[in-house]
mmCIF file of C-alpha atoms in Angstrom:
data_model
loop_
_atom_site.group_PDB
_atom_site.id
_atom_site.type_symbol
_atom_site.label_atom_id
_atom_site.label_comp_id
_atom_site.label_asym_id
_atom_site.label_seq_id
_atom_site.Cartn_x
_atom_site.Cartn_y
_atom_site.Cartn_z
ATOM 1 C CA MET A 1176 134.137 -9.136 25.795
ATOM 2 C CA PHE A 1177 133.339 -6.968 22.289
ATOM 3 C CA LYS A 1178 132.013 -9.797 20.885
ATOM 4 C CA LYS A 1179 129.983 -10.294 23.752
ATOM 5 C CA SER A 1180 128.341 -7.002 23.611
ATOM 6 C CA LEU A 1181 128.183 -7.290 19.852
ATOM 7 C CA CYS A 1182 125.719 -10.373 20.055
ATOM 8 C CA ILE A 1183 123.842 -8.687 22.709
ATOM 9 C CA ALA A 1184 123.257 -5.702 20.720
ATOM 10 C CA LEU A 1185 121.954 -7.685 17.364
ATOM 11 C CA ALA A 1186 119.841 -9.888 19.884
ATOM 12 C CA LEU A 1187 118.269 -6.388 20.841
ATOM 13 C CA LEU A 1188 118.495 -5.335 17.468
ATOM 14 C CA LEU A 1189 116.402 -8.482 16.173
ATOM 15 C CA SER A 1190 114.017 -8.312 19.045
ATOM 16 C CA ILE A 1191 113.545 -5.084 18.001
ATOM 17 C CA SER A 1192 113.037 -5.367 14.730
ATOM 18 C CA ILE A 1193 110.558 -8.094 15.348
ATOM 19 C CA CYS A 1194 108.598 -6.334 17.712
ATOM 20 C CA ALA A 1195 108.284 -3.703 14.860
ATOM 21 C CA CYS A 1196 107.641 -6.296 12.551
ATOM 22 C CA SER A 1197 104.880 -7.728 14.732
ATOM 23 C CA ARG A 1198 103.310 -3.678 15.549
ATOM 24 C CA ALA A 1199 103.394 -3.316 11.735
ATOM 25 C CA ARG A 1200 101.336 -6.565 10.998
ATOM 26 C CA GLN A 1201 99.264 -5.925 13.622
ATOM 27 C CA GLN A 1202 98.332 -2.201 12.159
ATOM 28 C CA ALA A 1203 97.870 -3.453 8.935
ATOM 29 C CA ALA A 1204 95.905 -6.316 9.822
ATOM 30 C CA SER A 1205 93.468 -3.873 12.228
ATOM 31 C CA GLU A 1206 93.790 -1.570 8.735
ATOM 32 C CA ALA A 1207 92.177 -4.406 6.523
ATOM 33 C CA VAL A 1208 89.635 -5.356 9.125
ATOM 34 C CA SER A 1209 88.653 -1.590 9.339
ATOM 35 C CA GLN A 1210 88.912 -1.164 5.334
ATOM 36 C CA SER A 1211 87.141 -4.285 4.617
ATOM 37 C CA ALA A 1212 84.173 -3.470 7.343
ATOM 38 C CA THR A 1213 84.203 0.670 5.666
ATOM 39 C CA THR A 1214 84.053 -1.670 2.408
ATOM 40 C CA ALA A 1215 81.057 -3.903 3.373
ATOM 41 C CA ALA A 1216 79.407 -0.443 5.062
ATOM 42 C CA ALA A 1217 79.425 0.892 1.933
ATOM 43 C CA GLY A 1218 78.704 -2.001 -0.010
ATOM 44 C CA GLU A 1219 75.159 -2.321 2.172
ATOM 45 C CA GLN A 1220 74.001 1.148 1.200
ATOM 46 C CA SER A 1221 74.627 1.158 -2.146
ATOM 47 C CA SER A 1222 72.911 -2.922 -2.107
ATOM 48 C CA PRO A 1223 69.763 -2.784 -4.066
ATOM 49 C CA SER A 1224 68.022 -5.192 -1.456
ATOM 50 C CA SER A 1225 69.333 -3.511 1.611
ATOM 51 C CA SER A 1226 68.402 0.229 -0.260
ATOM 52 C CA GLY A 1227 65.190 -1.397 -1.128
ATOM 53 C CA LYS A 1228 64.333 -2.322 2.789
ATOM 54 C CA ASP A 1229 65.315 1.062 3.841
ATOM 55 C CA THR A 1230 62.675 2.373 1.105
ATOM 56 C CA ALA A 1231 60.142 -0.174 1.928
ATOM 57 C CA THR A 1232 60.998 0.980 6.042
ATOM 58 C CA THR A 1233 60.387 4.218 4.724
ATOM 59 C CA LYS A 1234 56.915 4.199 2.886
ATOM 60 C CA LYS A 1235 55.601 1.571 5.723
ATOM 61 C CA GLY A 1236 56.712 4.309 7.941
ATOM 62 C CA GLU A 1237 55.257 6.978 5.863
ATOM 63 C CA LYS A 1238 51.903 4.928 5.154
ATOM 64 C CA LYS A 1239 51.741 4.577 8.471
ATOM 65 C CA THR A 1240 52.069 8.208 9.293
ATOM 66 C CA THR A 1241 49.754 8.849 6.176
ATOM 67 C CA GLU A 1242 46.840 6.788 7.859
ATOM 68 C CA LYS A 1243 47.776 8.387 11.061
ATOM 69 C CA GLY A 1244 47.048 11.685 9.755
ATOM 70 C CA ALA A 1245 44.148 10.476 7.517
ATOM 71 C CA ALA A 1246 42.808 8.804 10.891
ATOM 72 C CA ALA A 1247 43.748 12.256 12.528
ATOM 73 C CA ASP A 1248 41.577 13.877 9.494
ATOM 74 C CA GLU A 1249 38.872 11.674 9.931
ATOM 75 C CA GLY A 1250 38.718 12.088 13.788
ATOM 76 C CA GLY A 1251 38.325 16.001 13.274
ATOM 77 C CA ALA A 1252 36.285 15.994 9.811
ATOM 78 C CA ASN A 1253 33.727 13.272 12.035
ATOM 79 C CA ALA A 1254 34.150 15.590 15.300
ATOM 80 C CA GLY A 1255 33.120 18.919 12.972
ATOM 81 C CA GLY A 1256 30.428 17.028 11.042
ATOM 82 C CA SER A 1257 28.803 14.973 14.211
ATOM 83 C CA ALA A 1258 27.151 18.249 14.695
ATOM 84 C CA ASP A 1259 25.873 18.530 11.199
ATOM 85 C CA LYS A 1260 25.167 14.386 11.171
ATOM 86 C CA GLY A 1261 23.214 14.717 14.078
ATOM 87 C CA GLY A 1262 21.084 17.541 12.579
ATOM 88 C CA GLY A 1263 20.657 15.568 9.715
ATOM 89 C CA ASN A 1264 20.152 11.833 11.671
ATOM 90 C CA ALA A 1265 17.587 14.824 13.652
ATOM 91 C CA SER A 1266 15.164 15.748 10.971
ATOM 92 C CA GLY A 1267 16.144 12.723 8.976
ATOM 93 C CA GLY A 1268 14.722 10.879 11.664
ATOM 94 C CA GLN A 1269 11.870 12.747 11.621
ATOM 95 C CA GLN A 1270 11.004 12.124 8.469
ATOM 96 C CA GLY A 1271 11.542 8.638 8.775
ATOM 97 C CA ALA A 1272 9.178 8.515 11.263
ATOM 98 C CA ALA A 1273 6.856 10.998 9.320
ATOM 99 C CA GLY A 1274 7.731 8.070 6.039
ATOM 100 C CA LYS A 1275 7.109 4.994 8.465
ATOM 101 C CA GLN A 1276 3.721 7.044 9.635
ATOM 102 C CA THR A 1277 2.638 7.378 6.177
ATOM 103 C CA THR A 1278 3.513 3.873 5.237
ATOM 104 C CA THR A 1279 1.507 2.477 8.247
ATOM 105 C CA LYS A 1280 -1.321 4.543 7.273
ATOM 106 C CA LYS A 1281 -0.748 2.946 3.631
ATOM 107 C CA GLN A 1282 -0.385 -0.502 5.301
ATOM 108 C CA GLN A 1283 -3.822 -0.074 7.335
ATOM 109 C CA PRO A 1284 -6.268 -2.655 6.096
ATOM 110 C CA ALA A 1285 -8.425 -0.894 3.052
ATOM 111 C CA THR A 1286 -11.793 -0.410 4.600
ATOM 112 C CA GLN A 1287 -14.238 -3.745 2.482
ATOM 113 C CA LYS A 1288 -16.760 -2.337 1.142
ATOM 114 C CA LYS A 1289 -20.039 -3.770 2.792
ATOM 115 C CA THR A 1290 -21.895 -6.207 0.412
ATOM 116 C CA ASN A 1291 -25.633 -5.574 1.075
ATOM 117 C CA PRO A 1292 -27.517 -8.390 1.395
ATOM 118 C CA PRO A 1293 -30.341 -9.168 -1.320
ATOM 119 C CA LYS A 1294 -33.241 -8.090 -0.583
ATOM 120 C CA SER A 1295 -36.141 -10.216 0.798
ATOM 121 C CA THR A 1296 -38.936 -7.244 -0.138
ATOM 122 C CA VAL A 1297 -39.653 -5.272 -3.491
ATOM 123 C CA ASP A 1298 -40.484 -1.344 -3.100
ATOM 124 C CA ALA A 1299 -42.996 0.278 -5.654
ATOM 125 C CA SER A 1300 -45.713 2.684 -5.813
ATOM 126 C CA PHE A 1301 -49.365 2.907 -6.277
ATOM 127 C CA THR A 1302 -52.134 5.088 -7.690
ATOM 128 C CA ILE A 1303 -55.656 5.070 -8.211
ATOM 129 C CA ASN A 1304 -56.962 7.238 -10.520
ATOM 130 C CA CYS A 1305 -60.886 7.814 -10.480
ATOM 131 C CA SER A 1306 -61.003 10.662 -12.477
ATOM 132 C CA ALA A 1307 -63.354 9.291 -14.902
ATOM 133 C CA ALA A 1308 -66.469 8.948 -12.407
ATOM 134 C CA VAL A 1309 -65.902 12.483 -11.502
ATOM 135 C CA GLY A 1310 -69.033 14.175 -11.086
ATOM 136 C CA GLU A 1311 -70.340 10.759 -12.024
ATOM 137 C CA VAL A 1312 -70.077 8.814 -8.541
ATOM 138 C CA GLU A 1313 -71.143 10.190 -5.023
ATOM 139 C CA GLY A 1314 -68.544 9.573 -2.495
ATOM 140 C CA VAL A 1315 -65.346 9.715 -5.426
ATOM 141 C CA PRO A 1316 -62.773 12.785 -4.747
ATOM 142 C CA GLY A 1317 -62.603 15.891 -6.110
ATOM 143 C CA SER A 1318 -59.388 15.332 -7.036
ATOM 144 C CA GLY A 1319 -59.907 12.040 -9.123
ATOM 145 C CA TYR A 1320 -57.597 10.033 -6.906
ATOM 146 C CA PHE A 1321 -57.803 7.831 -4.061
ATOM 147 C CA LEU A 1322 -54.342 7.131 -3.951
ATOM 148 C CA ARG A 1323 -50.880 8.926 -5.535
ATOM 149 C CA GLY A 1324 -48.065 7.546 -5.696
ATOM 150 C CA ALA A 1325 -48.430 5.823 -1.852
ATOM 151 C CA GLY A 1326 -45.377 3.681 -1.529
ATOM 152 C CA VAL A 1327 -45.618 0.131 -0.752
ATOM 153 C CA SER A 1328 -43.037 -2.732 0.879
ATOM 154 C CA VAL A 1329 -43.822 -6.392 -0.087
ATOM 155 C CA SER A 1330 -42.389 -9.647 -0.062
ATOM 156 C CA LYS A 1331 -40.292 -10.619 -2.867
ATOM 157 C CA GLY A 1332 -42.258 -12.666 -5.594
ATOM 158 C CA ALA A 1333 -45.235 -10.689 -4.000
ATOM 159 C CA SER A 1334 -48.100 -9.801 -6.948
ATOM 160 C CA VAL A 1335 -49.894 -6.461 -8.095
ATOM 161 C CA TYR A 1336 -52.864 -8.086 -6.595
ATOM 162 C CA ASP A 1337 -51.054 -8.616 -3.447
ATOM 163 C CA ALA A 1338 -49.547 -5.112 -3.128
ATOM 164 C CA LEU A 1339 -52.949 -3.283 -4.105
ATOM 165 C CA LEU A 1340 -54.545 -5.406 -0.958
ATOM 166 C CA GLN A 1341 -51.617 -3.985 1.244
ATOM 167 C CA CYS A 1342 -50.960 -0.738 -0.306
ATOM 168 C CA CYS A 1343 -55.650 -0.255 -0.057
ATOM 169 C CA GLU A 1344 -55.156 -1.536 3.699
ATOM 170 C CA ALA A 1345 -52.723 0.662 4.919
ATOM 171 C CA ASN A 1346 -54.381 3.611 3.307
ATOM 172 C CA GLY A 1347 -57.974 2.992 4.523
ATOM 173 C CA VAL A 1348 -59.186 2.294 1.005
ATOM 174 C CA ALA A 1349 -61.325 -0.843 0.444
ATOM 175 C CA VAL A 1350 -61.238 -3.410 -2.397
ATOM 176 C CA VAL A 1351 -63.124 -5.970 -3.848
ATOM 177 C CA ALA A 1352 -62.145 -8.491 -5.691
ATOM 178 C CA SER A 1353 -63.134 -11.831 -7.505
ATOM 179 C CA ASN A 1354 -61.222 -14.880 -8.648
ATOM 180 C CA THR A 1355 -62.053 -15.770 -12.318
ATOM 181 C CA MET A 1356 -60.521 -18.801 -14.759
ATOM 182 C CA TYR A 1357 -58.338 -15.637 -16.022
ATOM 183 C CA GLY A 1358 -57.297 -15.390 -12.409
ATOM 184 C CA MET A 1359 -58.024 -11.880 -9.914
ATOM 185 C CA TYR A 1360 -61.045 -9.431 -11.168
ATOM 186 C CA VAL A 1361 -60.840 -6.146 -8.970
ATOM 187 C CA SER A 1362 -64.362 -5.000 -9.291
ATOM 188 C CA SER A 1363 -64.537 -2.444 -7.236
ATOM 189 C CA ILE A 1364 -61.904 0.150 -5.698
ATOM 190 C CA GLY A 1365 -62.604 2.634 -2.709
ATOM 191 C CA GLY A 1366 -66.802 2.380 -2.815
ATOM 192 C CA LEU A 1367 -66.112 3.046 -7.129
ATOM 193 C CA ALA A 1368 -67.396 -0.385 -8.641
ATOM 194 C CA GLU A 1369 -67.743 -1.419 -12.025
ATOM 195 C CA LYS A 1370 -70.537 -0.076 -14.819
ATOM 196 C CA GLU A 1371 -71.208 2.835 -13.192
ATOM 197 C CA VAL A 1372 -70.275 5.257 -15.343
ATOM 198 C CA GLY A 1373 -71.720 2.927 -18.781
ATOM 199 C CA LYS A 1374 -72.078 -0.587 -18.724
ATOM 200 C CA MET A 1375 -68.260 -1.424 -20.327
ATOM 201 C CA SER A 1376 -66.632 0.779 -17.281
ATOM 202 C CA GLY A 1377 -64.051 -0.872 -14.795
ATOM 203 C CA TRP A 1378 -60.950 -0.659 -13.492
ATOM 204 C CA THR A 1379 -57.892 -1.771 -15.264
ATOM 205 C CA TYR A 1380 -54.595 -1.316 -14.651
ATOM 206 C CA THR A 1381 -50.699 -0.474 -16.107
ATOM 207 C CA VAL A 1382 -47.448 -1.300 -14.583
ATOM 208 C CA ASN A 1383 -45.219 1.566 -15.419
ATOM 209 C CA GLY A 1384 -47.424 3.397 -17.883
ATOM 210 C CA ASN A 1385 -47.712 -0.461 -19.961
ATOM 211 C CA TYR A 1386 -50.452 -2.824 -19.625
ATOM 212 C CA PRO A 1387 -49.838 -5.866 -19.034
ATOM 213 C CA PRO A 1388 -51.720 -9.387 -20.871
ATOM 214 C CA LYS A 1389 -52.484 -10.832 -17.336
ATOM 215 C CA ALA A 1390 -54.029 -10.572 -14.503
ATOM 216 C CA CYS A 1391 -53.137 -8.746 -11.305
ATOM 217 C CA ASP A 1392 -52.975 -11.765 -9.550
ATOM 218 C CA LYS A 1393 -50.226 -13.313 -12.448
ATOM 219 C CA TYR A 1394 -48.289 -10.318 -12.089
ATOM 220 C CA THR A 1395 -44.821 -10.529 -10.314
ATOM 221 C CA LEU A 1396 -43.998 -6.507 -8.836
ATOM 222 C CA SER A 1397 -40.048 -5.977 -9.193
ATOM 223 C CA ASP A 1398 -38.072 -3.104 -6.921
ATOM 224 C CA GLY A 1399 -39.189 0.163 -8.327
ATOM 225 C CA ASP A 1400 -42.298 -0.607 -10.417
ATOM 226 C CA HIS A 1401 -44.952 2.164 -10.477
ATOM 227 C CA VAL A 1402 -48.893 0.346 -10.632
ATOM 228 C CA GLU A 1403 -51.399 2.865 -11.078
ATOM 229 C CA PHE A 1404 -55.256 1.482 -11.353
ATOM 230 C CA ILE A 1405 -57.240 3.150 -13.689
ATOM 231 C CA TYR A 1406 -61.183 3.355 -13.580
ATOM 232 C CA LYS A 1407 -62.658 3.269 -16.877
ATOM 233 C CA ALA A 1408 -65.838 4.974 -17.847
ATOM 234 C CA GLY A 1409 -67.905 3.009 -21.064
#
């Protein structure tokens, strides 16, 4: 009976020991797992790669925060400066409009100078000087001139003789001429004829103060010429 009780007691002690060992092992294993997790966590925290990730994440976060802040600042600046910009655009718009108007004025086609067509007429002036016959022949004007600076307009290419006839006809002065081998010879103007104040008296003419070496119907008038018929006594 005693042996049986002893065996039972030993069995209980063995069972208790086994349980205690099992618990100890489980606790040790649990502590080992816990320590391993703690070590792993510590390793991750001290790891450069994980630290870089955190840093990168932090930088991204900071960048986002900075960008958002900058956007907010820009939004504020735009909101505050929109009035200035609006004012500037308003005045600038007016200036731009003025600039456009100025440009439009500059771009307006320049007025082309009108080219006058070639004149088909010649303007000249005539003086008929009879001062040498004043007091010598009746009917001669006391002023000594039948015409003085009378204007006449003739066709281009007209001769002095053509202009003389036109001018005298317009002013009621008679002209007598004859055709000779040298050309038309004017023998009387205004009733004053050759040889009335001497055997060598008669009519001659000048153009711009010069005596042309040709008959009056052979001399072509130019625009602005001044012709003077002069009665010479002799």
